[in-house]
Amino acid sequence: MSFVSSLASIFASGPAVRRVTPAEASKLVDQGQAILVDVREPDEWAETGVAAPAHLVSLSEIQGSVGKELAGKHGDKEIIFYCRSGGRSAAAAKAFAQQGLRTANAGGIRDWIDAGLPVRRI
């Protein structure tokens, strides 16, 4: 199955993913209850910067060993994803939720920036 058909099947089925605001995501990360993951591509990270507490794992890496490592290392916490507009983060959150992990979608980087939350340049 190709990566694109894999994502299509994730959107078509599986558990619903909780949506959180950037402020909620930031609070959960600050409290040690969650991690934040930016699933955009490296050129996007460089263009806009990233949420200060974010782990950087592009969506293309999520289905491989990097995604498994992330789940294994942080499976005790909620994993909150964001991307450019919320679509890729929804796909990543659903894929991880199908593995029995607690996930949420925080939407897009613009939501984070508009909420006045810290961004770091890479």
PDB file of N, CA, C and O in Angstrom, residues 16-76:
ATOM      1  N   ALA A  16     -11.898   8.872  16.350  1.00  0.00           N
ATOM      2  CA  ALA A  16     -11.924  10.325  16.209  1.00  0.00           C
ATOM      3  C   ALA A  16     -10.762  10.903  17.002  1.00  0.00           C
ATOM      4  O   ALA A  16     -10.364  10.348  18.025  1.00  0.00           O
ATOM      5  N   VAL A  17     -10.229  11.986  16.512  1.00  0.00           N
ATOM      6  CA  VAL A  17      -9.095  12.625  17.167  1.00  0.00           C
ATOM      7  C   VAL A  17      -9.559  13.911  17.830  1.00  0.00           C
ATOM      8  O   VAL A  17     -10.264  14.719  17.226  1.00  0.00           O
ATOM      9  N   ARG A  18      -9.148  14.076  19.050  1.00  0.00           N
ATOM     10  CA  ARG A  18      -9.491  15.259  19.827  1.00  0.00           C
ATOM     11  C   ARG A  18      -8.767  16.473  19.248  1.00  0.00           C
ATOM     12  O   ARG A  18      -7.595  16.400  18.888  1.00  0.00           O
ATOM     13  N   ARG A  19      -9.454  17.586  19.166  1.00  0.00           N
ATOM     14  CA  ARG A  19      -8.852  18.840  18.708  1.00  0.00           C
ATOM     15  C   ARG A  19      -8.581  19.692  19.937  1.00  0.00           C
ATOM     16  O   ARG A  19      -9.438  19.821  20.814  1.00  0.00           O
ATOM     17  N   VAL A  20      -7.383  20.250  20.039  1.00  0.00           N
ATOM     18  CA  VAL A  20      -7.029  21.131  21.149  1.00  0.00           C
ATOM     19  C   VAL A  20      -6.551  22.463  20.586  1.00  0.00           C
ATOM     20  O   VAL A  20      -6.053  22.526  19.470  1.00  0.00           O
ATOM     21  N   THR A  21      -6.725  23.500  21.367  1.00  0.00           N
ATOM     22  CA  THR A  21      -6.207  24.795  20.963  1.00  0.00           C
ATOM     23  C   THR A  21      -4.703  24.827  21.237  1.00  0.00           C
ATOM     24  O   THR A  21      -4.204  24.055  22.067  1.00  0.00           O
ATOM     25  N   PRO A  22      -3.984  25.717  20.583  1.00  0.00           N
ATOM     26  CA  PRO A  22      -2.564  25.846  20.894  1.00  0.00           C
ATOM     27  C   PRO A  22      -2.320  26.154  22.377  1.00  0.00           C
ATOM     28  O   PRO A  22      -1.385  25.622  22.971  1.00  0.00           O
ATOM     29  N   ALA A  23      -3.174  26.966  22.985  1.00  0.00           N
ATOM     30  CA  ALA A  23      -3.013  27.280  24.412  1.00  0.00           C
ATOM     31  C   ALA A  23      -3.155  26.027  25.267  1.00  0.00           C
ATOM     32  O   ALA A  23      -2.388  25.823  26.216  1.00  0.00           O
ATOM     33  N   GLU A  24      -4.133  25.167  24.942  1.00  0.00           N
ATOM     34  CA  GLU A  24      -4.300  23.906  25.677  1.00  0.00           C
ATOM     35  C   GLU A  24      -3.085  23.009  25.478  1.00  0.00           C
ATOM     36  O   GLU A  24      -2.595  22.393  26.420  1.00  0.00           O
ATOM     37  N   ALA A  25      -2.604  22.944  24.234  1.00  0.00           N
ATOM     38  CA  ALA A  25      -1.426  22.119  23.934  1.00  0.00           C
ATOM     39  C   ALA A  25      -0.224  22.608  24.725  1.00  0.00           C
ATOM     40  O   ALA A  25       0.490  21.809  25.337  1.00  0.00           O
ATOM     41  N   SER A  26      -0.003  23.900  24.739  1.00  0.00           N
ATOM     42  CA  SER A  26       1.123  24.475  25.463  1.00  0.00           C
ATOM     43  C   SER A  26       1.049  24.151  26.954  1.00  0.00           C
ATOM     44  O   SER A  26       2.053  23.777  27.571  1.00  0.00           O
ATOM     45  N   LYS A  27      -0.137  24.274  27.517  1.00  0.00           N
ATOM     46  CA  LYS A  27      -0.334  23.987  28.944  1.00  0.00           C
ATOM     47  C   LYS A  27      -0.038  22.518  29.257  1.00  0.00           C
ATOM     48  O   LYS A  27       0.660  22.211  30.227  1.00  0.00           O
ATOM     49  N   LEU A  28      -0.547  21.607  28.417  1.00  0.00           N
ATOM     50  CA  LEU A  28      -0.309  20.176  28.632  1.00  0.00           C
ATOM     51  C   LEU A  28       1.179  19.833  28.519  1.00  0.00           C
ATOM     52  O   LEU A  28       1.705  19.034  29.298  1.00  0.00           O
ATOM     53  N   VAL A  29       1.861  20.455  27.570  1.00  0.00           N
ATOM     54  CA  VAL A  29       3.308  20.231  27.417  1.00  0.00           C
ATOM     55  C   VAL A  29       4.047  20.780  28.635  1.00  0.00           C
ATOM     56  O   VAL A  29       4.907  20.103  29.205  1.00  0.00           O
ATOM     57  N   ASP A  30       3.697  21.995  29.055  1.00  0.00           N
ATOM     58  CA  ASP A  30       4.343  22.613  30.230  1.00  0.00           C
ATOM     59  C   ASP A  30       4.154  21.765  31.487  1.00  0.00           C
ATOM     60  O   ASP A  30       5.037  21.710  32.339  1.00  0.00           O
ATOM     61  N   GLN A  31       3.011  21.111  31.601  1.00  0.00           N
ATOM     62  CA  GLN A  31       2.712  20.277  32.771  1.00  0.00           C
ATOM     63  C   GLN A  31       3.323  18.877  32.668  1.00  0.00           C
ATOM     64  O   GLN A  31       3.160  18.064  33.568  1.00  0.00           O
ATOM     65  N   GLY A  32       3.993  18.585  31.560  1.00  0.00           N
ATOM     66  CA  GLY A  32       4.606  17.278  31.374  1.00  0.00           C
ATOM     67  C   GLY A  32       3.624  16.175  31.030  1.00  0.00           C
ATOM     68  O   GLY A  32       3.954  14.989  31.101  1.00  0.00           O
ATOM     69  N   GLN A  33       2.402  16.547  30.633  1.00  0.00           N
ATOM     70  CA  GLN A  33       1.371  15.561  30.311  1.00  0.00           C
ATOM     71  C   GLN A  33       1.336  15.200  28.831  1.00  0.00           C
ATOM     72  O   GLN A  33       0.655  14.254  28.437  1.00  0.00           O
ATOM     73  N   ALA A  34       2.036  15.979  28.002  1.00  0.00           N
ATOM     74  CA  ALA A  34       1.975  15.771  26.558  1.00  0.00           C
ATOM     75  C   ALA A  34       3.286  16.208  25.920  1.00  0.00           C
ATOM     76  O   ALA A  34       4.084  16.935  26.539  1.00  0.00           O
ATOM     77  N   ILE A  35       3.471  15.754  24.682  1.00  0.00           N
ATOM     78  CA  ILE A  35       4.544  16.293  23.851  1.00  0.00           C
ATOM     79  C   ILE A  35       3.892  16.882  22.611  1.00  0.00           C
ATOM     80  O   ILE A  35       2.783  16.484  22.224  1.00  0.00           O
ATOM     81  N   LEU A  36       4.571  17.817  21.998  1.00  0.00           N
ATOM     82  CA  LEU A  36       4.085  18.482  20.795  1.00  0.00           C
ATOM     83  C   LEU A  36       4.975  18.072  19.635  1.00  0.00           C
ATOM     84  O   LEU A  36       6.203  18.113  19.755  1.00  0.00           O
ATOM     85  N   VAL A  37       4.363  17.669  18.515  1.00  0.00           N
ATOM     86  CA  VAL A  37       5.119  17.201  17.362  1.00  0.00           C
ATOM     87  C   VAL A  37       4.692  17.974  16.113  1.00  0.00           C
ATOM     88  O   VAL A  37       3.509  18.016  15.771  1.00  0.00           O
ATOM     89  N   ASP A  38       5.673  18.574  15.454  1.00  0.00           N
ATOM     90  CA  ASP A  38       5.461  19.287  14.191  1.00  0.00           C
ATOM     91  C   ASP A  38       5.714  18.300  13.062  1.00  0.00           C
ATOM     92  O   ASP A  38       6.831  17.809  12.906  1.00  0.00           O
ATOM     93  N   VAL A  39       4.687  17.991  12.264  1.00  0.00           N
ATOM     94  CA  VAL A  39       4.824  16.994  11.206  1.00  0.00           C
ATOM     95  C   VAL A  39       5.024  17.614   9.822  1.00  0.00           C
ATOM     96  O   VAL A  39       4.909  16.929   8.809  1.00  0.00           O
ATOM     97  N   ARG A  40       5.358  18.901   9.772  1.00  0.00           N
ATOM     98  CA  ARG A  40       5.649  19.525   8.487  1.00  0.00           C
ATOM     99  C   ARG A  40       7.015  19.062   7.984  1.00  0.00           C
ATOM    100  O   ARG A  40       7.726  18.341   8.671  1.00  0.00           O
ATOM    101  N   GLU A  41       7.390  19.496   6.821  1.00  0.00           N
ATOM    102  CA  GLU A  41       8.668  19.137   6.217  1.00  0.00           C
ATOM    103  C   GLU A  41       9.742  20.161   6.600  1.00  0.00           C
ATOM    104  O   GLU A  41       9.420  21.303   6.954  1.00  0.00           O
ATOM    105  N   PRO A  42      11.027  19.777   6.555  1.00  0.00           N
ATOM    106  CA  PRO A  42      12.118  20.669   6.969  1.00  0.00           C
ATOM    107  C   PRO A  42      12.109  22.053   6.317  1.00  0.00           C
ATOM    108  O   PRO A  42      12.404  23.048   6.986  1.00  0.00           O
ATOM    109  N   ASP A  43      11.754  22.151   5.036  1.00  0.00           N
ATOM    110  CA  ASP A  43      11.723  23.468   4.408  1.00  0.00           C
ATOM    111  C   ASP A  43      10.646  24.356   5.033  1.00  0.00           C
ATOM    112  O   ASP A  43      10.813  25.575   5.133  1.00  0.00           O
ATOM    113  N   GLU A  44       9.554  23.757   5.493  1.00  0.00           N
ATOM    114  CA  GLU A  44       8.500  24.523   6.158  1.00  0.00           C
ATOM    115  C   GLU A  44       8.965  24.985   7.536  1.00  0.00           C
ATOM    116  O   GLU A  44       8.640  26.098   7.964  1.00  0.00           O
ATOM    117  N   TRP A  45       9.701  24.118   8.242  1.00  0.00           N
ATOM    118  CA  TRP A  45      10.228  24.502   9.558  1.00  0.00           C
ATOM    119  C   TRP A  45      11.121  25.724   9.413  1.00  0.00           C
ATOM    120  O   TRP A  45      11.046  26.660  10.203  1.00  0.00           O
ATOM    121  N   ALA A  46      11.972  25.710   8.407  1.00  0.00           N
ATOM    122  CA  ALA A  46      12.912  26.815   8.189  1.00  0.00           C
ATOM    123  C   ALA A  46      12.176  28.094   7.791  1.00  0.00           C
ATOM    124  O   ALA A  46      12.578  29.194   8.179  1.00  0.00           O
ATOM    125  N   GLU A  47      11.104  27.950   7.029  1.00  0.00           N
ATOM    126  CA  GLU A  47      10.369  29.108   6.531  1.00  0.00           C
ATOM    127  C   GLU A  47       9.663  29.888   7.636  1.00  0.00           C
ATOM    128  O   GLU A  47       9.719  31.106   7.684  1.00  0.00           O
ATOM    129  N   THR A  48       8.983  29.181   8.553  1.00  0.00           N
ATOM    130  CA  THR A  48       8.148  29.862   9.554  1.00  0.00           C
ATOM    131  C   THR A  48       8.660  29.743  10.976  1.00  0.00           C
ATOM    132  O   THR A  48       8.133  30.389  11.864  1.00  0.00           O
ATOM    133  N   GLY A  49       9.654  28.880  11.194  1.00  0.00           N
ATOM    134  CA  GLY A  49      10.028  28.537  12.552  1.00  0.00           C
ATOM    135  C   GLY A  49       9.079  27.462  13.059  1.00  0.00           C
ATOM    136  O   GLY A  49       8.152  27.044  12.349  1.00  0.00           O
ATOM    137  N   VAL A  50       9.315  27.007  14.273  1.00  0.00           N
ATOM    138  CA  VAL A  50       8.504  25.935  14.862  1.00  0.00           C
ATOM    139  C   VAL A  50       8.098  26.328  16.271  1.00  0.00           C
ATOM    140  O   VAL A  50       8.742  27.175  16.898  1.00  0.00           O
ATOM    141  N   ALA A  51       7.054  25.707  16.767  1.00  0.00           N
ATOM    142  CA  ALA A  51       6.646  25.935  18.154  1.00  0.00           C
ATOM    143  C   ALA A  51       7.834  25.583  19.048  1.00  0.00           C
ATOM    144  O   ALA A  51       8.493  24.558  18.843  1.00  0.00           O
ATOM    145  N   ALA A  52       8.133  26.434  19.995  1.00  0.00           N
ATOM    146  CA  ALA A  52       9.336  26.268  20.822  1.00  0.00           C
ATOM    147  C   ALA A  52       9.484  24.874  21.429  1.00  0.00           C
ATOM    148  O   ALA A  52      10.578  24.323  21.390  1.00  0.00           O
ATOM    149  N   PRO A  53       8.423  24.258  21.962  1.00  0.00           N
ATOM    150  CA  PRO A  53       8.621  22.941  22.589  1.00  0.00           C
ATOM    151  C   PRO A  53       8.480  21.748  21.635  1.00  0.00           C
ATOM    152  O   PRO A  53       8.488  20.595  22.073  1.00  0.00           O
ATOM    153  N   ALA A  54       8.349  22.000  20.334  1.00  0.00           N
ATOM    154  CA  ALA A  54       8.019  20.928  19.394  1.00  0.00           C
ATOM    155  C   ALA A  54       9.166  19.976  19.095  1.00  0.00           C
ATOM    156  O   ALA A  54      10.318  20.380  18.961  1.00  0.00           O
ATOM    157  N   HIS A  55       8.797  18.703  18.954  1.00  0.00           N
ATOM    158  CA  HIS A  55       9.671  17.681  18.379  1.00  0.00           C
ATOM    159  C   HIS A  55       9.425  17.761  16.876  1.00  0.00           C
ATOM    160  O   HIS A  55       8.284  17.935  16.444  1.00  0.00           O
ATOM    161  N   LEU A  56      10.453  17.633  16.076  1.00  0.00           N
ATOM    162  CA  LEU A  56      10.315  17.774  14.627  1.00  0.00           C
ATOM    163  C   LEU A  56      10.399  16.410  13.958  1.00  0.00           C
ATOM    164  O   LEU A  56      11.475  15.813  13.867  1.00  0.00           O
ATOM    165  N   VAL A  57       9.258  15.916  13.499  1.00  0.00           N
ATOM    166  CA  VAL A  57       9.182  14.618  12.822  1.00  0.00           C
ATOM    167  C   VAL A  57       8.231  14.798  11.641  1.00  0.00           C
ATOM    168  O   VAL A  57       7.016  14.855  11.828  1.00  0.00           O
ATOM    169  N   SER A  58       8.771  14.916  10.448  1.00  0.00           N
ATOM    170  CA  SER A  58       7.914  15.137   9.286  1.00  0.00           C
ATOM    171  C   SER A  58       6.954  13.965   9.094  1.00  0.00           C
ATOM    172  O   SER A  58       7.232  12.842   9.517  1.00  0.00           O
ATOM    173  N   LEU A  59       5.831  14.260   8.461  1.00  0.00           N
ATOM    174  CA  LEU A  59       4.827  13.216   8.249  1.00  0.00           C
ATOM    175  C   LEU A  59       5.425  12.044   7.479  1.00  0.00           C
ATOM    176  O   LEU A  59       5.092  10.892   7.746  1.00  0.00           O
ATOM    177  N   SER A  60       6.345  12.325   6.571  1.00  0.00           N
ATOM    178  CA  SER A  60       6.960  11.229   5.808  1.00  0.00           C
ATOM    179  C   SER A  60       7.795  10.309   6.701  1.00  0.00           C
ATOM    180  O   SER A  60       8.005   9.149   6.364  1.00  0.00           O
ATOM    181  N   GLU A  61       8.229  10.795   7.855  1.00  0.00           N
ATOM    182  CA  GLU A  61       8.998   9.974   8.800  1.00  0.00           C
ATOM    183  C   GLU A  61       8.117   9.247   9.822  1.00  0.00           C
ATOM    184  O   GLU A  61       8.557   8.285  10.441  1.00  0.00           O
ATOM    185  N   ILE A  62       6.889   9.719   9.990  1.00  0.00           N
ATOM    186  CA  ILE A  62       6.000   9.186  11.029  1.00  0.00           C
ATOM    187  C   ILE A  62       5.742   7.694  10.857  1.00  0.00           C
ATOM    188  O   ILE A  62       5.684   6.962  11.832  1.00  0.00           O
ATOM    189  N   GLN A  63       5.587   7.227   9.616  1.00  0.00           N
ATOM    190  CA  GLN A  63       5.247   5.820   9.411  1.00  0.00           C
ATOM    191  C   GLN A  63       6.460   4.906   9.525  1.00  0.00           C
ATOM    192  O   GLN A  63       6.306   3.696   9.529  1.00  0.00           O
ATOM    193  N   GLY A  64       7.639   5.450   9.649  1.00  0.00           N
ATOM    194  CA  GLY A  64       8.837   4.625   9.725  1.00  0.00           C
ATOM    195  C   GLY A  64       9.336   4.441  11.144  1.00  0.00           C
ATOM    196  O   GLY A  64       8.604   4.589  12.126  1.00  0.00           O
ATOM    197  N   SER A  65      10.612   4.154  11.247  1.00  0.00           N
ATOM    198  CA  SER A  65      11.218   3.871  12.548  1.00  0.00           C
ATOM    199  C   SER A  65      11.206   5.088  13.471  1.00  0.00           C
ATOM    200  O   SER A  65      11.139   4.939  14.683  1.00  0.00           O
ATOM    201  N   VAL A  66      11.253   6.290  12.894  1.00  0.00           N
ATOM    202  CA  VAL A  66      11.222   7.498  13.726  1.00  0.00           C
ATOM    203  C   VAL A  66       9.893   7.598  14.463  1.00  0.00           C
ATOM    204  O   VAL A  66       9.851   7.923  15.645  1.00  0.00           O
ATOM    205  N   GLY A  67       8.802   7.286  13.776  1.00  0.00           N
ATOM    206  CA  GLY A  67       7.488   7.298  14.410  1.00  0.00           C
ATOM    207  C   GLY A  67       7.373   6.259  15.500  1.00  0.00           C
ATOM    208  O   GLY A  67       6.824   6.519  16.574  1.00  0.00           O
ATOM    209  N   LYS A  68       7.906   5.072  15.255  1.00  0.00           N
ATOM    210  CA  LYS A  68       7.875   4.006  16.264  1.00  0.00           C
ATOM    211  C   LYS A  68       8.708   4.394  17.478  1.00  0.00           C
ATOM    212  O   LYS A  68       8.325   4.146  18.618  1.00  0.00           O
ATOM    213  N   GLU A  69       9.848   5.019  17.225  1.00  0.00           N
ATOM    214  CA  GLU A  69      10.713   5.465  18.326  1.00  0.00           C
ATOM    215  C   GLU A  69      10.005   6.536  19.158  1.00  0.00           C
ATOM    216  O   GLU A  69      10.041   6.500  20.385  1.00  0.00           O
ATOM    217  N   LEU A  70       9.357   7.468  18.487  1.00  0.00           N
ATOM    218  CA  LEU A  70       8.617   8.529  19.174  1.00  0.00           C
ATOM    219  C   LEU A  70       7.522   7.928  20.047  1.00  0.00           C
ATOM    220  O   LEU A  70       7.384   8.281  21.216  1.00  0.00           O
ATOM    221  N   ALA A  71       6.756   6.991  19.497  1.00  0.00           N
ATOM    222  CA  ALA A  71       5.672   6.347  20.249  1.00  0.00           C
ATOM    223  C   ALA A  71       6.230   5.563  21.426  1.00  0.00           C
ATOM    224  O   ALA A  71       5.673   5.600  22.528  1.00  0.00           O
ATOM    225  N   GLY A  72       7.327   4.865  21.227  1.00  0.00           N
ATOM    226  CA  GLY A  72       7.921   4.078  22.305  1.00  0.00           C
ATOM    227  C   GLY A  72       8.467   4.938  23.423  1.00  0.00           C
ATOM    228  O   GLY A  72       8.326   4.608  24.604  1.00  0.00           O
ATOM    229  N   LYS A  73       9.050   6.050  23.059  1.00  0.00           N
ATOM    230  CA  LYS A  73       9.675   6.935  24.046  1.00  0.00           C
ATOM    231  C   LYS A  73       8.653   7.773  24.811  1.00  0.00           C
ATOM    232  O   LYS A  73       8.853   8.091  25.976  1.00  0.00           O
ATOM    233  N   HIS A  74       7.554   8.144  24.147  1.00  0.00           N
ATOM    234  CA  HIS A  74       6.593   9.077  24.752  1.00  0.00           C
ATOM    235  C   HIS A  74       5.177   8.514  24.842  1.00  0.00           C
ATOM    236  O   HIS A  74       4.222   9.273  25.013  1.00  0.00           O
ATOM    237  N   GLY A  75       5.020   7.205  24.735  1.00  0.00           N
ATOM    238  CA  GLY A  75       3.697   6.589  24.735  1.00  0.00           C
ATOM    239  C   GLY A  75       2.902   6.789  26.010  1.00  0.00           C
ATOM    240  O   GLY A  75       1.693   6.620  26.020  1.00  0.00           O
ATOM    241  N   ASP A  76       3.562   7.199  27.098  1.00  0.00           N
ATOM    242  CA  ASP A  76       2.859   7.436  28.354  1.00  0.00           C
ATOM    243  C   ASP A  76       2.216   8.821  28.394  1.00  0.00           C
ATOM    244  O   ASP A  76       1.444   9.127  29.295  1.00  0.00           O
TER     245      ASP A  76
END
